[in-house]
Coordinates of C-alpha atoms in Angstrom, one line a residue:
M1 CA 40.9 -151.2 -106.9
T2 CA 39.2 -153.3 -110.0
A3 CA 40.2 -154.1 -113.3
T4 CA 37.4 -154.8 -115.7
D5 CA 37.1 -155.1 -119.6
D6 CA 34.3 -152.9 -119.2
L7 CA 36.0 -150.4 -117.4
D8 CA 38.8 -150.3 -119.9
A9 CA 36.7 -150.3 -122.7
A10 CA 34.6 -147.2 -122.0
E11 CA 37.9 -145.5 -120.8
D12 CA 40.1 -146.6 -124.0
S13 CA 37.6 -145.0 -126.3
A14 CA 37.5 -141.8 -124.6
P15 CA 40.0 -139.9 -126.8
V16 CA 42.1 -137.0 -125.3
E17 CA 40.1 -134.1 -126.7
G18 CA 39.5 -130.8 -125.3
A19 CA 41.2 -129.2 -121.7
L20 CA 41.8 -131.9 -119.1
S21 CA 40.8 -131.3 -115.6
I22 CA 42.0 -132.6 -112.2
S23 CA 39.0 -134.8 -112.2
D24 CA 40.2 -136.7 -115.5
A25 CA 43.2 -137.7 -113.4
V26 CA 41.3 -138.2 -110.1
I27 CA 38.2 -140.1 -110.6
P28 CA 40.0 -142.7 -112.2
L29 CA 42.6 -143.0 -110.2
L30 CA 40.2 -143.6 -107.3
R31 CA 38.6 -146.4 -109.7
G32 CA 41.7 -148.4 -109.4
V33 CA 45.4 -148.4 -111.6
V34 CA 45.6 -146.2 -114.2
Y35 CA 47.8 -147.5 -117.2
A36 CA 49.2 -145.6 -119.9
G37 CA 47.7 -147.8 -122.9
T38 CA 44.2 -148.7 -121.6
H39 CA 43.1 -145.1 -119.9
V40 CA 44.7 -143.0 -122.0
R41 CA 42.7 -139.5 -120.8
A42 CA 43.3 -140.2 -117.8
W43 CA 46.9 -141.1 -118.0
T44 CA 47.6 -137.7 -120.0
A45 CA 46.1 -135.7 -117.3
V46 CA 48.2 -137.6 -114.5
M47 CA 51.2 -136.6 -116.8
K48 CA 50.6 -133.0 -117.5
M49 CA 49.0 -132.4 -113.7
E50 CA 51.0 -134.6 -111.5
S51 CA 51.8 -131.9 -109.2
S52 CA 48.3 -130.6 -108.6
V53 CA 46.7 -134.5 -108.5
R54 CA 49.5 -135.0 -106.0
D55 CA 48.3 -132.1 -104.1
Y56 CA 44.7 -133.0 -104.4
V57 CA 44.5 -136.1 -103.1
S58 CA 47.1 -135.4 -100.2
A59 CA 44.0 -133.5 -98.9
M60 CA 42.5 -136.9 -98.9
N61 CA 45.1 -138.7 -97.3
L62 CA 46.5 -140.3 -100.1
D63 CA 49.8 -140.2 -102.2
L64 CA 50.0 -140.6 -105.6
H65 CA 52.8 -142.9 -107.1
V66 CA 53.5 -143.1 -110.7
E67 CA 55.8 -145.0 -112.9
P68 CA 56.2 -143.6 -116.3
A69 CA 58.7 -146.5 -117.2
E70 CA 56.1 -148.9 -116.5
G71 CA 53.1 -147.2 -118.0
F72 CA 51.1 -147.1 -114.7
A73 CA 49.5 -144.6 -111.7
Y74 CA 48.0 -145.4 -108.7
L75 CA 47.1 -143.9 -105.2
R76 CA 48.1 -145.5 -101.9
R77 CA 47.5 -144.4 -98.3
K78 CA 49.7 -142.1 -96.9
Q79 CA 52.4 -143.7 -94.1
G80 CA 52.3 -142.7 -90.6
L81 CA 48.3 -141.8 -90.3
E82 CA 47.2 -141.7 -86.8
D83 CA 44.4 -144.3 -86.0
G84 CA 41.1 -143.0 -86.9
A85 CA 42.1 -140.9 -89.7
L86 CA 39.5 -140.1 -92.1
M87 CA 40.1 -143.0 -95.8
L88 CA 38.7 -143.3 -99.0
L89 CA 40.5 -146.3 -99.5
R90 CA 40.6 -149.5 -97.1
R91 CA 43.3 -151.5 -96.2
R92 CA 42.1 -155.3 -96.7
A93 CA 44.3 -158.4 -95.6
L94 CA 45.4 -160.8 -98.0
S95 CA 44.9 -164.5 -97.2
Y96 CA 47.9 -167.2 -97.3
R97 CA 46.7 -168.7 -101.1
V98 CA 46.3 -164.9 -102.5
S99 CA 49.5 -164.0 -101.0
L100 CA 51.1 -167.0 -102.4
M101 CA 49.9 -166.7 -105.5
L102 CA 50.9 -162.8 -105.6
A103 CA 54.4 -163.4 -104.5
L104 CA 55.2 -166.3 -107.2
L105 CA 53.5 -163.9 -109.8
R106 CA 56.0 -161.1 -108.8
R107 CA 58.6 -163.9 -109.6
R108 CA 57.5 -164.7 -112.8
L109 CA 57.8 -160.9 -113.3
A110 CA 60.8 -160.5 -112.6
E111 CA 62.0 -163.5 -114.7
L112 CA 60.4 -162.2 -117.8
D113 CA 62.4 -158.7 -117.2
V114 CA 65.6 -160.7 -117.2
Q115 CA 64.8 -162.8 -120.2
G116 CA 64.3 -159.2 -122.0
D117 CA 62.1 -160.8 -124.9
Q118 CA 58.4 -160.3 -123.7
T119 CA 57.0 -157.8 -122.0
R120 CA 53.2 -159.6 -120.7
L121 CA 53.0 -162.3 -118.8
V122 CA 49.9 -164.2 -119.7
M123 CA 49.0 -167.4 -117.8
S124 CA 46.6 -170.1 -118.3
G125 CA 44.5 -171.6 -115.5
D126 CA 46.3 -175.0 -115.5
E127 CA 49.8 -173.2 -115.5
L128 CA 48.6 -171.2 -112.2
V129 CA 47.5 -174.5 -110.9
E130 CA 51.2 -176.0 -111.6
M131 CA 52.6 -172.8 -110.4
V132 CA 51.1 -172.8 -106.7
R133 CA 50.8 -176.8 -106.4
T134 CA 53.9 -177.2 -104.1
F135 CA 53.0 -174.6 -101.4
H136 CA 49.4 -175.5 -102.2
P137 CA 47.2 -176.8 -98.9
D138 CA 44.8 -178.5 -100.9
R139 CA 47.7 -180.1 -103.2
S140 CA 46.2 -183.5 -102.7
N141 CA 42.8 -183.1 -104.0
E142 CA 43.1 -181.8 -107.4
T143 CA 39.6 -180.6 -107.7
K144 CA 39.7 -178.5 -104.7
L145 CA 42.9 -177.3 -106.2
V146 CA 41.7 -176.2 -109.0
D147 CA 38.6 -174.6 -107.9
A148 CA 41.1 -172.5 -105.1
V149 CA 43.2 -171.4 -107.3
E150 CA 40.2 -169.9 -109.7
A151 CA 39.1 -168.4 -106.6
D152 CA 42.3 -167.1 -105.7
A153 CA 43.3 -165.4 -109.1
N154 CA 39.6 -164.0 -109.4
K155 CA 40.6 -162.1 -106.2
L156 CA 43.7 -161.0 -107.7
V157 CA 41.5 -159.7 -110.6
E158 CA 39.0 -158.2 -108.1
M159 CA 42.1 -156.3 -106.5
G160 CA 43.5 -155.1 -110.0
F161 CA 46.6 -157.2 -109.9
C162 CA 45.8 -159.4 -113.0
R163 CA 43.1 -159.0 -115.5
R164 CA 41.1 -161.4 -117.8
I165 CA 42.1 -161.8 -121.3
R166 CA 38.8 -160.5 -123.5
G167 CA 37.7 -163.6 -125.4
Q168 CA 40.1 -166.0 -123.5
A169 CA 38.2 -166.4 -120.3
D170 CA 40.6 -169.2 -118.8
Q171 CA 43.7 -166.6 -119.7
I172 CA 45.1 -164.1 -117.1
E173 CA 47.3 -160.9 -117.7
V174 CA 49.5 -160.2 -114.8
L175 CA 49.3 -156.5 -114.4
R176 CA 52.8 -154.9 -113.8
V177 CA 51.6 -152.6 -110.7
V178 CA 52.3 -156.3 -108.7
K179 CA 56.1 -154.8 -109.0
A180 CA 55.2 -151.6 -107.1
F181 CA 53.3 -153.7 -104.1
V182 CA 55.8 -156.5 -103.9
D183 CA 58.9 -154.4 -104.1
A184 CA 62.7 -155.9 -105.0
E185 CA 63.5 -156.1 -101.2
W186 CA 60.7 -158.0 -100.6
L187 CA 61.6 -160.6 -103.6
S188 CA 65.4 -160.6 -102.3
E189 CA 64.1 -162.6 -99.3
F190 CA 61.6 -164.9 -101.5
D191 CA 63.6 -168.0 -100.6
T192 CA 63.0 -167.6 -97.2
R193 CA 59.1 -166.9 -97.6
L194 CA 59.1 -170.2 -99.9
A195 CA 60.0 -171.8 -97.3
A196 CA 57.5 -170.5 -94.8
Y197 CA 54.7 -171.3 -97.7
A198 CA 56.2 -174.8 -98.3
A199 CA 55.9 -175.6 -94.5
H200 CA 52.4 -173.9 -93.8
A201 CA 51.2 -176.4 -96.7
T202 CA 52.8 -179.0 -95.1
G203 CA 50.5 -178.1 -91.8
K204 CA 53.8 -177.6 -90.1
D205 CA 53.6 -174.1 -89.5
P206 CA 49.6 -173.0 -89.4
V207 CA 50.3 -169.3 -88.9
V208 CA 51.5 -167.2 -91.7
D209 CA 51.4 -163.7 -91.3
E210 CA 48.8 -162.0 -93.9
D211 CA 49.9 -159.3 -96.1
E212 CA 48.0 -155.9 -96.5
A213 CA 47.2 -154.5 -99.6
D214 CA 45.4 -150.8 -100.4
Q215 CA 42.2 -150.9 -102.2

């Protein structure tokens, strides 16, 4: 998945004119997450032809997930596929540091939803550093910590979980698709997971299972 300003700008500038086709939905979905407010034509095509799009991508061993309330749609690998099944999306393991940041950002989104006065979660580089500091293996070296956090944030942008705020290089917006990849059940075990992260950061538990995400 990718989330770039160039792609967003190009798709946002395309009005919903003329007849829609399956390709108007499928091609953007294969690029990454489709958002209602950004990918207007693609989102309209998904909503109007959801059943047809679902059948089309099923032949590619993909499932369509649509969250109308949150305003996004995305593709994931089908569950239970046999080894060697042909795939258009590849699965990559998340490193300890990236999964830590993703988990903490998911909790921030949950807290934002409880407060109810905002819908967008935007964070600065300094805020990201402070968020992960307690659990980060580089917390004793400020320069390494800052560099590592920036690299991990870039990875989440690359994977489509966050995006840079245009004109504000130090600001990232956490995209709500994070909620689909880190679900409520996982979040309910978050305190236990944080304890594992803290142990890993102190070197007491050098082995942490890597989470996986479709891309």
